[in-house]
Short mmCIF file of C-alpha atoms and ligand atoms in Angstrom, two decimals:
data_model
loop_
_atom_site.label_atom_id
_atom_site.label_comp_id
_atom_site.label_asym_id
_atom_site.label_seq_id
_atom_site.Cartn_x
_atom_site.Cartn_y
_atom_site.Cartn_z
CA MET A 1 227.71 80.29 178.99
CA SER A 2 227.28 83.58 177.24
CA LYS A 3 230.23 85.95 177.15
CA THR A 4 230.19 89.72 177.14
CA ILE A 5 232.61 92.23 175.69
CA ASN A 6 232.16 95.67 177.21
CA VAL A 7 233.35 98.52 175.03
CA LEU A 8 233.70 102.13 176.07
CA PHE A 9 233.48 104.01 172.76
CA LEU A 10 234.73 107.61 172.88
CA ALA A 11 234.32 110.28 170.22
CA ALA A 12 234.23 114.05 169.91
CA GLU A 13 230.97 113.92 167.95
CA ALA A 14 228.24 111.47 167.02
CA ASP A 15 225.11 111.80 164.97
CA PRO A 16 222.24 112.45 165.92
CA PHE A 17 223.44 114.34 169.02
CA ILE A 18 226.10 116.47 167.41
CA LYS A 19 227.68 116.26 163.98
CA VAL A 20 230.33 118.33 162.28
CA GLY A 21 231.99 115.88 159.90
CA GLY A 22 232.52 112.26 158.89
CA LEU A 23 233.62 111.23 162.36
CA GLY A 24 230.13 112.11 163.56
CA ASP A 25 228.58 109.80 160.98
CA VAL A 26 230.81 106.91 161.96
CA ALA A 27 230.54 107.35 165.74
CA GLY A 28 226.78 107.72 165.36
CA VAL A 29 226.31 104.36 163.68
CA LEU A 30 229.22 101.98 164.38
CA PRO A 31 228.56 101.50 168.14
CA ARG A 32 224.95 100.51 167.47
CA GLU A 33 225.95 98.24 164.58
CA LEU A 34 228.39 96.53 166.91
CA ARG A 35 225.71 95.99 169.55
CA ALA A 36 223.48 94.54 166.85
CA LEU A 37 226.03 91.77 166.31
CA SER A 38 225.29 90.38 169.78
CA THR A 39 224.20 86.74 169.82
CA ASP A 40 223.16 84.28 172.52
CA GLU A 41 226.79 83.29 172.91
CA LEU A 42 228.36 86.71 172.77
CA LYS A 43 226.97 89.98 173.98
CA LEU A 44 228.58 93.21 172.79
CA ASP A 45 227.82 95.92 175.29
CA VAL A 46 229.13 99.00 173.51
CA ARG A 47 228.50 102.31 175.25
CA LEU A 48 229.07 105.70 173.69
CA VAL A 49 230.61 108.61 175.57
CA LEU A 50 230.54 112.15 174.17
CA PRO A 51 231.50 115.59 175.43
CA TYR A 52 228.51 117.61 176.51
CA HIS A 53 229.20 120.39 174.00
CA PRO A 54 226.87 123.38 174.36
CA ALA A 55 225.38 122.52 170.94
CA VAL A 56 224.50 118.92 171.81
CA LYS A 57 220.89 118.01 171.12
CA ALA A 58 219.76 115.22 173.41
CA GLU A 59 216.49 114.34 175.05
CA ASN A 60 215.69 112.65 178.33
CA LEU A 61 219.09 113.25 179.86
CA ARG A 62 219.34 111.79 183.34
CA PRO A 63 222.03 113.38 185.50
CA LEU A 64 224.44 110.96 187.14
CA GLU A 65 226.06 111.66 190.45
CA LEU A 66 228.65 114.45 190.18
CA TYR A 67 232.25 113.44 190.50
CA SER A 68 235.58 115.15 190.26
CA ILE A 69 239.08 114.44 189.07
CA PRO A 70 242.28 115.75 190.65
CA ARG A 71 243.84 118.68 188.87
CA GLY A 72 246.87 120.52 190.24
CA ASP A 73 246.31 121.14 193.91
CA SER A 74 242.56 120.91 193.68
CA GLU A 75 239.85 119.09 191.80
CA ILE A 76 237.81 119.70 188.69
CA GLY A 77 234.12 118.84 188.65
CA VAL A 78 232.58 116.42 186.17
CA GLU A 79 228.91 116.48 185.30
CA ALA A 80 227.79 113.31 183.62
CA PHE A 81 224.45 112.54 182.03
CA GLU A 82 222.96 109.38 180.65
CA THR A 83 220.47 108.73 177.90
CA SER A 84 219.93 105.97 175.41
CA LEU A 85 219.80 105.58 171.67
CA ASP A 86 218.01 102.49 170.32
CA GLY A 87 218.73 100.81 173.63
CA MET A 88 222.41 101.78 173.71
CA PRO A 89 223.53 103.68 176.81
CA VAL A 90 225.00 107.06 175.83
CA TYR A 91 226.87 109.25 178.30
CA PHE A 92 227.63 112.94 178.08
CA ILE A 93 230.46 114.45 180.02
CA GLY A 94 230.34 118.11 180.94
CA GLY A 95 232.59 120.42 182.88
CA ASP A 96 234.28 123.79 182.64
CA PRO A 97 236.84 122.98 179.92
CA ILE A 98 234.08 121.65 177.67
CA HIS A 99 231.71 124.46 178.34
CA SER A 100 234.23 127.26 177.92
CA SER A 101 235.50 126.09 174.55
CA GLY A 102 232.03 126.32 173.03
CA SER A 103 232.20 124.69 169.62
CA VAL A 104 233.11 121.06 168.94
CA TYR A 105 236.40 122.07 167.31
CA SER A 106 237.48 125.55 168.25
CA LEU A 107 240.02 127.63 166.37
CA ASP A 108 241.97 127.96 169.60
CA ALA A 109 244.24 124.93 169.86
CA LYS A 110 244.81 125.52 173.58
CA LEU A 111 241.13 125.49 174.41
CA ASP A 112 240.73 122.29 172.43
CA ALA A 113 243.70 120.67 174.15
CA GLU A 114 242.20 121.50 177.57
CA LYS A 115 238.76 120.35 176.54
CA TYR A 116 239.71 117.00 175.08
CA ALA A 117 242.32 116.21 177.72
CA PHE A 118 239.67 116.82 180.37
CA PHE A 119 237.14 114.76 178.44
CA SER A 120 239.55 111.85 178.06
CA MET A 121 240.45 111.90 181.77
CA ALA A 122 236.86 112.25 182.93
CA ALA A 123 235.61 109.54 180.55
CA MET A 124 238.14 107.06 181.93
CA GLU A 125 236.73 107.69 185.41
CA LEU A 126 233.14 107.24 184.29
CA PRO A 127 232.96 103.41 184.50
CA LYS A 128 233.49 103.54 188.27
CA HIS A 129 230.45 105.72 188.64
CA ILE A 130 228.15 103.57 186.54
CA ASN A 131 229.18 100.27 188.02
CA TRP A 132 230.39 98.84 184.77
CA GLN A 133 233.85 97.86 183.60
CA PRO A 134 235.04 98.06 180.00
CA ASP A 135 237.11 95.31 178.41
CA VAL A 136 238.03 97.64 175.55
CA VAL A 137 238.42 101.39 175.33
CA HIS A 138 237.86 102.46 171.75
CA ALA A 139 239.05 105.99 170.94
CA ASN A 140 238.70 107.97 167.72
CA ASP A 141 241.21 110.50 166.39
CA TRP A 142 243.35 112.82 168.50
CA HIS A 143 240.48 114.20 170.59
CA THR A 144 240.00 111.03 172.59
CA ALA A 145 243.44 109.45 172.05
CA LEU A 146 244.68 110.45 175.50
CA SER A 147 242.16 108.06 177.04
CA LEU A 148 244.35 105.25 175.71
CA TYR A 149 247.42 106.79 177.21
CA VAL A 150 245.65 107.05 180.56
CA ASN A 151 244.40 103.50 180.11
CA LEU A 152 247.94 102.25 179.67
CA THR A 153 249.26 104.13 182.70
CA LYS A 154 246.39 102.61 184.73
CA ARG A 155 247.47 99.16 183.57
CA TRP A 156 250.83 99.75 185.19
CA GLU A 157 249.12 100.06 188.59
CA ALA A 158 249.30 96.97 190.74
CA GLY A 159 246.35 94.62 190.37
CA ALA A 160 244.75 96.70 187.63
CA LYS A 161 242.48 94.96 185.16
CA HIS A 162 243.82 94.64 181.64
CA VAL A 163 241.68 96.86 179.45
CA ALA A 164 242.55 96.78 175.75
CA GLY A 165 242.96 100.03 173.81
CA VAL A 166 241.82 100.52 170.22
CA ILE A 167 242.10 103.69 168.19
CA THR A 168 240.42 104.42 164.90
CA LEU A 169 242.35 106.81 162.72
CA HIS A 170 240.05 109.05 160.70
CA ASN A 171 242.42 111.87 159.95
CA MET A 172 246.14 111.59 160.61
CA PRO A 173 247.33 115.20 160.14
CA PHE A 174 245.24 116.39 163.10
CA MET A 175 247.28 115.39 166.13
CA GLY A 176 246.30 117.97 168.74
CA SER A 177 248.74 120.33 170.42
CA ASP A 178 251.32 120.02 173.21
CA VAL A 179 249.59 118.56 176.26
CA SER A 180 252.64 117.96 178.45
CA ALA A 181 251.70 120.67 180.97
CA ILE A 182 248.06 119.59 181.01
CA LEU A 183 248.96 115.96 181.59
CA GLU A 184 251.26 116.94 184.38
CA SER A 185 248.52 118.97 186.03
CA TYR A 186 246.36 115.84 186.01
CA GLY A 187 249.20 113.92 187.59
CA VAL A 188 249.85 111.84 184.47
CA LYS A 189 253.53 111.31 183.74
CA LEU A 190 254.99 111.41 180.25
CA ALA A 191 256.51 108.04 179.48
CA GLN A 192 259.62 107.16 177.51
CA THR A 193 258.21 106.40 174.10
CA ASP A 194 259.73 105.36 170.80
CA LEU A 195 257.88 108.22 169.12
CA PRO A 196 259.82 110.93 167.31
CA GLU A 197 260.67 113.65 169.82
CA TRP A 198 258.24 116.27 168.52
CA ALA A 199 255.39 113.76 168.78
CA ARG A 200 255.94 112.74 172.39
CA VAL A 201 253.74 115.53 173.74
CA LEU A 202 250.88 115.30 171.25
CA PRO A 203 247.61 113.45 171.95
CA LEU A 204 247.32 111.44 168.74
CA PRO A 205 250.85 110.01 168.75
CA LEU A 206 250.56 109.24 172.48
CA GLY A 207 247.29 107.43 171.83
CA LEU A 208 248.77 105.47 168.93
CA TRP A 209 251.73 104.57 171.07
CA ALA A 210 249.53 103.38 173.93
CA SER A 211 247.02 101.43 171.83
CA ASP A 212 246.90 97.69 171.30
CA ALA A 213 245.35 98.10 167.87
CA ILE A 214 245.30 100.91 165.35
CA VAL A 215 242.56 100.89 162.74
CA ALA A 216 242.64 103.17 159.71
CA VAL A 217 239.23 103.83 158.15
CA SER A 218 240.15 102.06 154.91
CA PRO A 219 242.73 99.45 153.91
CA GLY A 220 244.13 101.95 151.42
CA TYR A 221 244.71 104.54 154.13
CA ALA A 222 246.26 101.90 156.38
CA SER A 223 248.98 101.34 153.81
CA GLU A 224 249.31 105.03 152.95
CA VAL A 225 250.07 106.13 156.53
CA LEU A 226 253.16 103.92 156.36
CA THR A 227 254.61 106.16 153.66
CA GLU A 228 256.40 109.46 153.94
CA GLU A 229 253.80 111.13 151.74
CA PHE A 230 250.85 110.40 154.03
CA GLY A 231 252.42 109.38 157.35
CA CYS A 232 252.78 112.93 158.67
CA GLY A 233 256.15 112.13 160.23
CA LEU A 234 254.89 109.01 162.03
CA HIS A 235 255.45 106.53 159.19
CA ASP A 236 258.64 105.10 160.67
CA PHE A 237 256.95 104.67 164.05
CA LEU A 238 253.91 103.05 162.41
CA ASN A 239 256.12 100.70 160.42
CA LEU A 240 257.46 99.42 163.73
CA ARG A 241 253.85 98.79 164.83
CA LEU A 242 252.86 97.09 161.62
CA GLU A 243 251.33 94.04 163.30
CA THR A 244 248.88 96.23 165.27
CA LEU A 245 247.78 98.29 162.25
CA SER A 246 244.83 97.34 160.05
CA GLY A 247 242.32 99.02 157.78
CA ILE A 248 238.57 98.62 158.13
CA LEU A 249 236.44 100.44 155.61
CA ASN A 250 233.67 102.61 157.04
CA GLY A 251 230.12 101.83 156.07
CA ILE A 252 227.28 104.22 155.45
CA ASP A 253 223.82 104.30 156.96
CA THR A 254 222.02 102.46 154.18
CA VAL A 255 218.64 102.81 155.88
CA SER A 256 218.79 106.57 156.02
CA PHE A 257 220.53 106.86 152.66
CA ASP A 258 218.13 104.94 150.47
CA PRO A 259 216.80 106.51 147.27
CA SER A 260 213.72 104.30 147.39
CA THR A 261 212.54 105.77 150.71
CA ASP A 262 214.45 109.04 151.19
CA LYS A 263 211.90 111.64 152.26
CA ALA A 264 214.03 114.53 151.01
CA LEU A 265 213.36 113.41 147.43
CA SER A 266 210.24 114.28 145.47
CA VAL A 267 210.63 111.15 143.38
CA ASN A 268 211.86 107.93 144.96
CA TYR A 269 213.46 105.26 142.78
CA ASN A 270 215.44 102.05 142.91
CA LEU A 271 217.36 99.81 140.54
CA ASP A 272 214.18 98.80 138.70
CA THR A 273 212.85 102.32 138.38
CA LEU A 274 216.13 104.06 137.61
CA ASN A 275 214.48 105.85 134.67
CA LYS A 276 212.55 107.96 137.17
CA ARG A 277 215.76 109.38 138.59
CA VAL A 278 215.90 112.07 135.88
CA GLU A 279 212.88 113.77 137.44
CA ASN A 280 215.02 114.53 140.47
CA LYS A 281 217.61 116.06 138.17
CA GLU A 282 215.07 118.38 136.58
CA LEU A 283 213.59 119.36 139.94
CA LEU A 284 217.06 120.13 141.23
CA GLN A 285 217.87 122.27 138.20
CA GLU A 286 214.64 124.17 138.68
CA LYS A 287 215.16 124.61 142.42
CA LEU A 288 218.64 126.05 141.84
CA GLY A 289 217.62 128.32 138.99
CA LEU A 290 219.54 126.36 136.34
CA ALA A 291 218.17 125.55 132.89
CA ARG A 292 215.85 122.56 133.15
CA ASP A 293 217.42 120.18 130.68
CA PRO A 294 218.06 116.47 131.27
CA ASN A 295 220.79 116.43 128.63
CA ILE A 296 223.15 118.93 130.23
CA PRO A 297 225.65 117.11 132.46
CA LEU A 298 225.05 118.11 136.08
CA LEU A 299 228.09 117.92 138.36
CA ALA A 300 228.04 118.02 142.15
CA VAL A 301 230.56 118.97 144.79
CA ILE A 302 229.29 118.05 148.27
CA SER A 303 232.08 118.67 150.69
CA ARG A 304 233.65 120.55 153.52
CA MET A 305 235.41 123.49 151.88
CA ASP A 306 238.88 122.26 152.71
CA VAL A 307 242.14 121.81 150.81
CA GLN A 308 242.19 118.19 152.01
CA LYS A 309 239.14 117.64 149.85
CA GLY A 310 240.80 119.30 146.85
CA VAL A 311 237.79 121.56 146.30
CA ASP A 312 240.21 124.17 144.98
CA LEU A 313 241.21 121.70 142.26
CA ALA A 314 237.54 121.18 141.45
CA PHE A 315 236.97 124.94 141.18
CA THR A 316 239.97 125.45 138.91
CA ALA A 317 238.87 122.50 136.79
CA LEU A 318 235.37 123.94 136.38
CA LYS A 319 236.80 127.35 135.58
CA ASN A 320 238.83 125.74 132.80
CA MET A 321 235.78 124.14 131.22
CA LYS A 322 234.62 127.34 129.56
CA ARG A 323 233.71 125.80 126.26
CA ILE A 324 232.00 122.75 127.67
CA ASN A 325 228.28 122.61 128.25
CA PHE A 326 227.70 121.61 131.85
CA GLN A 327 226.06 122.66 135.10
CA ALA A 328 227.57 122.37 138.57
CA VAL A 329 226.36 122.75 142.13
CA ILE A 330 228.73 123.28 145.03
CA LEU A 331 227.39 122.56 148.52
CA GLY A 332 229.22 122.94 151.80
CA THR A 333 230.91 125.28 154.23
CA GLY A 334 234.40 125.67 155.56
CA ASP A 335 237.51 127.67 154.74
CA PRO A 336 236.35 131.26 154.01
CA LYS A 337 238.88 131.56 151.16
CA LEU A 338 237.48 128.51 149.41
CA GLU A 339 233.94 129.71 150.00
CA GLU A 340 234.95 132.97 148.33
CA SER A 341 236.39 131.10 145.32
CA ALA A 342 233.11 129.23 145.00
CA ARG A 343 231.19 132.50 145.02
CA GLU A 344 233.53 133.95 142.38
CA LEU A 345 233.00 130.91 140.23
CA GLN A 346 229.26 131.40 140.39
CA LYS A 347 229.71 135.06 139.44
CA LEU A 348 231.86 134.04 136.50
CA TYR A 349 229.39 131.45 135.18
CA PRO A 350 226.03 132.41 136.71
CA ASP A 351 224.08 130.22 134.28
CA LYS A 352 226.24 127.18 134.89
CA ILE A 353 227.43 127.15 138.46
CA LYS A 354 225.60 127.50 141.76
CA ALA A 355 227.44 127.87 145.05
CA GLU A 356 225.28 126.90 148.02
CA LEU A 357 227.60 127.66 150.88
CA ARG A 358 225.74 126.22 153.80
CA PHE A 359 225.00 123.00 155.59
CA ASP A 360 221.85 121.57 154.04
CA ALA A 361 221.28 117.85 154.49
CA ASN A 362 218.15 117.81 152.33
CA LEU A 363 219.79 119.59 149.42
CA ALA A 364 222.71 117.16 149.70
CA ARG A 365 220.30 114.25 149.30
CA GLN A 366 218.59 115.93 146.36
CA MET A 367 221.99 116.39 144.76
CA TYR A 368 222.93 112.74 145.24
CA ALA A 369 219.63 111.86 143.59
CA GLY A 370 219.74 114.44 140.81
CA ALA A 371 223.32 115.10 139.79
CA ASP A 372 224.96 112.92 137.13
CA MET A 373 228.31 112.84 138.85
CA ILE A 374 230.05 113.88 142.05
CA LEU A 375 233.59 115.25 142.06
CA MET A 376 236.02 114.19 144.81
CA PRO A 377 239.55 115.30 143.95
CA SER A 378 240.85 114.81 147.51
CA ARG A 379 244.55 115.34 148.27
CA TYR A 380 244.17 112.60 150.86
CA GLU A 381 241.04 110.73 151.89
CA PRO A 382 241.15 108.33 154.82
CA CYS A 383 237.80 106.87 153.78
CA GLY A 384 235.31 109.32 152.35
CA LEU A 385 231.61 108.74 152.72
CA ALA A 386 230.14 110.91 149.96
CA GLN A 387 231.35 108.64 147.15
CA MET A 388 229.57 105.67 148.75
CA ILE A 389 226.35 107.61 149.33
CA ALA A 390 226.56 108.92 145.76
CA MET A 391 226.91 105.41 144.31
CA ARG A 392 223.91 104.26 146.32
CA TYR A 393 221.91 107.04 144.63
CA GLY A 394 223.21 106.38 141.12
CA CYS A 395 225.36 109.50 141.11
CA VAL A 396 228.61 108.47 139.46
CA PRO A 397 231.81 109.36 141.36
CA VAL A 398 234.78 111.03 139.70
CA VAL A 399 237.53 110.61 142.28
CA ARG A 400 241.24 110.81 142.85
CA ALA A 401 242.99 107.46 143.35
CA VAL A 402 243.72 107.92 147.02
CA GLY A 403 242.84 106.26 150.37
CA GLY A 404 239.27 105.08 150.71
CA LEU A 405 238.29 106.54 147.34
CA LYS A 406 240.59 104.09 145.60
CA ASP A 407 239.20 101.26 147.72
CA THR A 408 235.57 101.97 146.91
CA VAL A 409 235.41 103.23 143.34
CA ILE A 410 236.24 100.80 140.54
CA PRO A 411 237.40 102.50 137.33
CA ASN A 412 234.92 102.13 134.46
CA GLU A 413 232.77 99.84 136.56
CA THR A 414 231.37 102.19 139.19
CA GLY A 415 233.12 105.48 138.48
CA PHE A 416 236.03 107.43 137.06
CA ILE A 417 239.43 107.69 138.66
CA PHE A 418 242.44 109.94 138.13
CA GLU A 419 245.88 109.90 139.69
CA LYS A 420 247.45 113.31 139.99
CA ALA A 421 246.31 116.04 142.40
CA HIS A 422 246.14 118.48 139.52
CA HIS A 423 243.10 120.19 138.08
CA MET A 424 243.93 119.06 134.54
CA SER A 425 243.85 115.41 135.62
CA LEU A 426 240.42 116.06 137.05
CA VAL A 427 239.32 117.80 133.85
CA SER A 428 240.38 114.73 131.84
CA ALA A 429 238.41 112.44 134.13
CA ILE A 430 235.34 114.69 133.90
CA LYS A 431 235.66 114.70 130.12
CA ALA A 432 235.85 110.92 130.06
CA ALA A 433 232.72 110.76 132.18
CA MET A 434 230.94 113.29 129.97
CA LYS A 435 231.81 111.28 126.92
CA THR A 436 230.16 108.22 128.44
CA LEU A 437 227.10 110.06 129.77
CA PRO A 438 225.15 110.27 126.46
CA ASN A 439 225.56 106.51 126.05
CA ARG A 440 222.57 105.79 128.25
CA GLU A 441 223.09 102.07 128.37
CA LYS A 442 226.70 102.32 129.45
CA TRP A 443 225.91 105.09 131.92
CA GLN A 444 223.07 103.15 133.49
CA GLU A 445 225.38 100.20 133.82
CA LEU A 446 227.79 102.37 135.84
CA GLN A 447 224.90 103.59 137.96
CA ARG A 448 223.51 100.10 138.52
CA ASN A 449 226.92 98.72 139.44
CA GLY A 450 227.32 101.43 142.06
CA MET A 451 223.77 101.05 143.37
CA SER A 452 224.26 97.30 143.76
CA LYS A 453 227.34 97.59 145.97
CA ASP A 454 226.91 96.78 149.63
CA PHE A 455 228.26 99.70 151.62
CA SER A 456 226.30 98.86 154.76
CA TRP A 457 228.00 98.76 158.14
CA GLY A 458 227.46 95.03 158.71
CA VAL A 459 230.70 93.87 157.15
CA SER A 460 232.87 96.51 158.80
CA ALA A 461 231.27 96.03 162.20
CA SER A 462 232.05 92.28 162.05
CA GLU A 463 235.67 93.13 161.38
CA TYR A 464 235.78 95.36 164.45
CA LEU A 465 234.21 92.55 166.44
CA LYS A 466 236.90 90.13 165.25
CA LEU A 467 239.49 92.66 166.32
CA TYR A 468 237.98 93.01 169.80
CA GLN A 469 237.90 89.24 170.13
CA SER A 470 241.55 88.94 169.15
CA LEU A 471 242.40 91.45 171.89
CA MET A 472 240.48 89.46 174.51
CA LYS A 473 242.78 86.50 174.12
C1 LIG B 1 237.46 112.04 158.26
C2 LIG B 1 238.16 111.70 156.94
C3 LIG B 1 237.21 111.03 155.97
C4 LIG B 1 236.50 109.87 156.65
C5 LIG B 1 235.83 110.35 157.93
C6 LIG B 1 235.15 109.22 158.69
O1 LIG B 1 236.56 113.07 158.06
O2 LIG B 1 238.69 112.87 156.35
O3 LIG B 1 237.92 110.53 154.86
O4 LIG B 1 235.53 109.34 155.79
O5 LIG B 1 236.79 110.91 158.78
O6 LIG B 1 236.03 108.20 159.04
#
């Protein structure tokens, strides 16, 4: 007889409906990859639930029957919609708290707390209204963590079905803000937890506490969160939960990110035609107004402008490379101060450095295909996707030895690694890379090694499946 595992997969964002960061990439692909693992013996019915943010782009939305959830002395209305993506049911949940906060992540912590608490509550009520029962609730980051807390409190009700709770940890420092009053208004009691006191009212810690399994987005990050340096005050708690913690490396969408078919590129190439790649470099130089010269090292920064990503270290490093012949392109948006530093850098070295401070998916692809190396000096990096995409395109990563970067980049085989979060350590790594670059044979070997790595989702999705299965026992 064939078995089914039903999974309610909750996230704040998912490509192609709405994407702000790496979470959107993962939530956009992993649920479908999991469904694709279905066999005659085992069906994986994973369904994605997202907030109906005003900026969501979705077609053929079918409204479901309205429902409401109790809040204070009255009720709060939930508007749910259904659509599908490659055959996977996708649900959007709307309502006042989601609508009034506007953006996916607002600067107002209170609005976000209201929005995601409401979303988590409403999403846990959804199954009733679609005649479908999950075996697993799979939450991601703090935004949806409260669903696991609610799930656990439901389990305490007499006769309730045992629904397992899984949380994927993409970014530990973001825990949400105090939700004790909000939970109370929804009639959810705060339990006695073994969390540190300050954490007992925050969505992420509550979700971690209530989950049956915690998955960090790389094995490296899974061991880092157990340390004081990266554990954000929860390391002792996590050490007590060691047996429920694991690390599963994210994959990338290797169909979309494929230099041999990528439509954003003027010249497609693969391992056998790697020599053609240089044409993309020259086109990129021309497009950006840089000198068209295949011999000048071209460096890329493709990142959210955020101190997490260490872009400030990259800027200071570049600033200190006065006497070195190089070109660099910085692409991304984020912290206004960091954007300003990027602009200043361009002003300082107008012939060398271009700051493209915007979201531009096509330019990003052209940079992966044209730049010689990508710089990722992250202060912490739960997984990191850009280094994997870069390797697939033969763009050699220069990364800090941290989290998922350390797990995916092999020193002198696929890239260059440095230890300290200091710009001079980055400069040394860049210099080492630049020294290798003119040695075409050696450089192409680095490129080929990276391009040959399998960063597809298949492997990671199977690990999630194994985890689900272990929770079904
Ligand atoms: C967060 C992390 C990043 C990770 C992504 C997807 O954005 O900062 O390292 O790759 O989530 O899991």
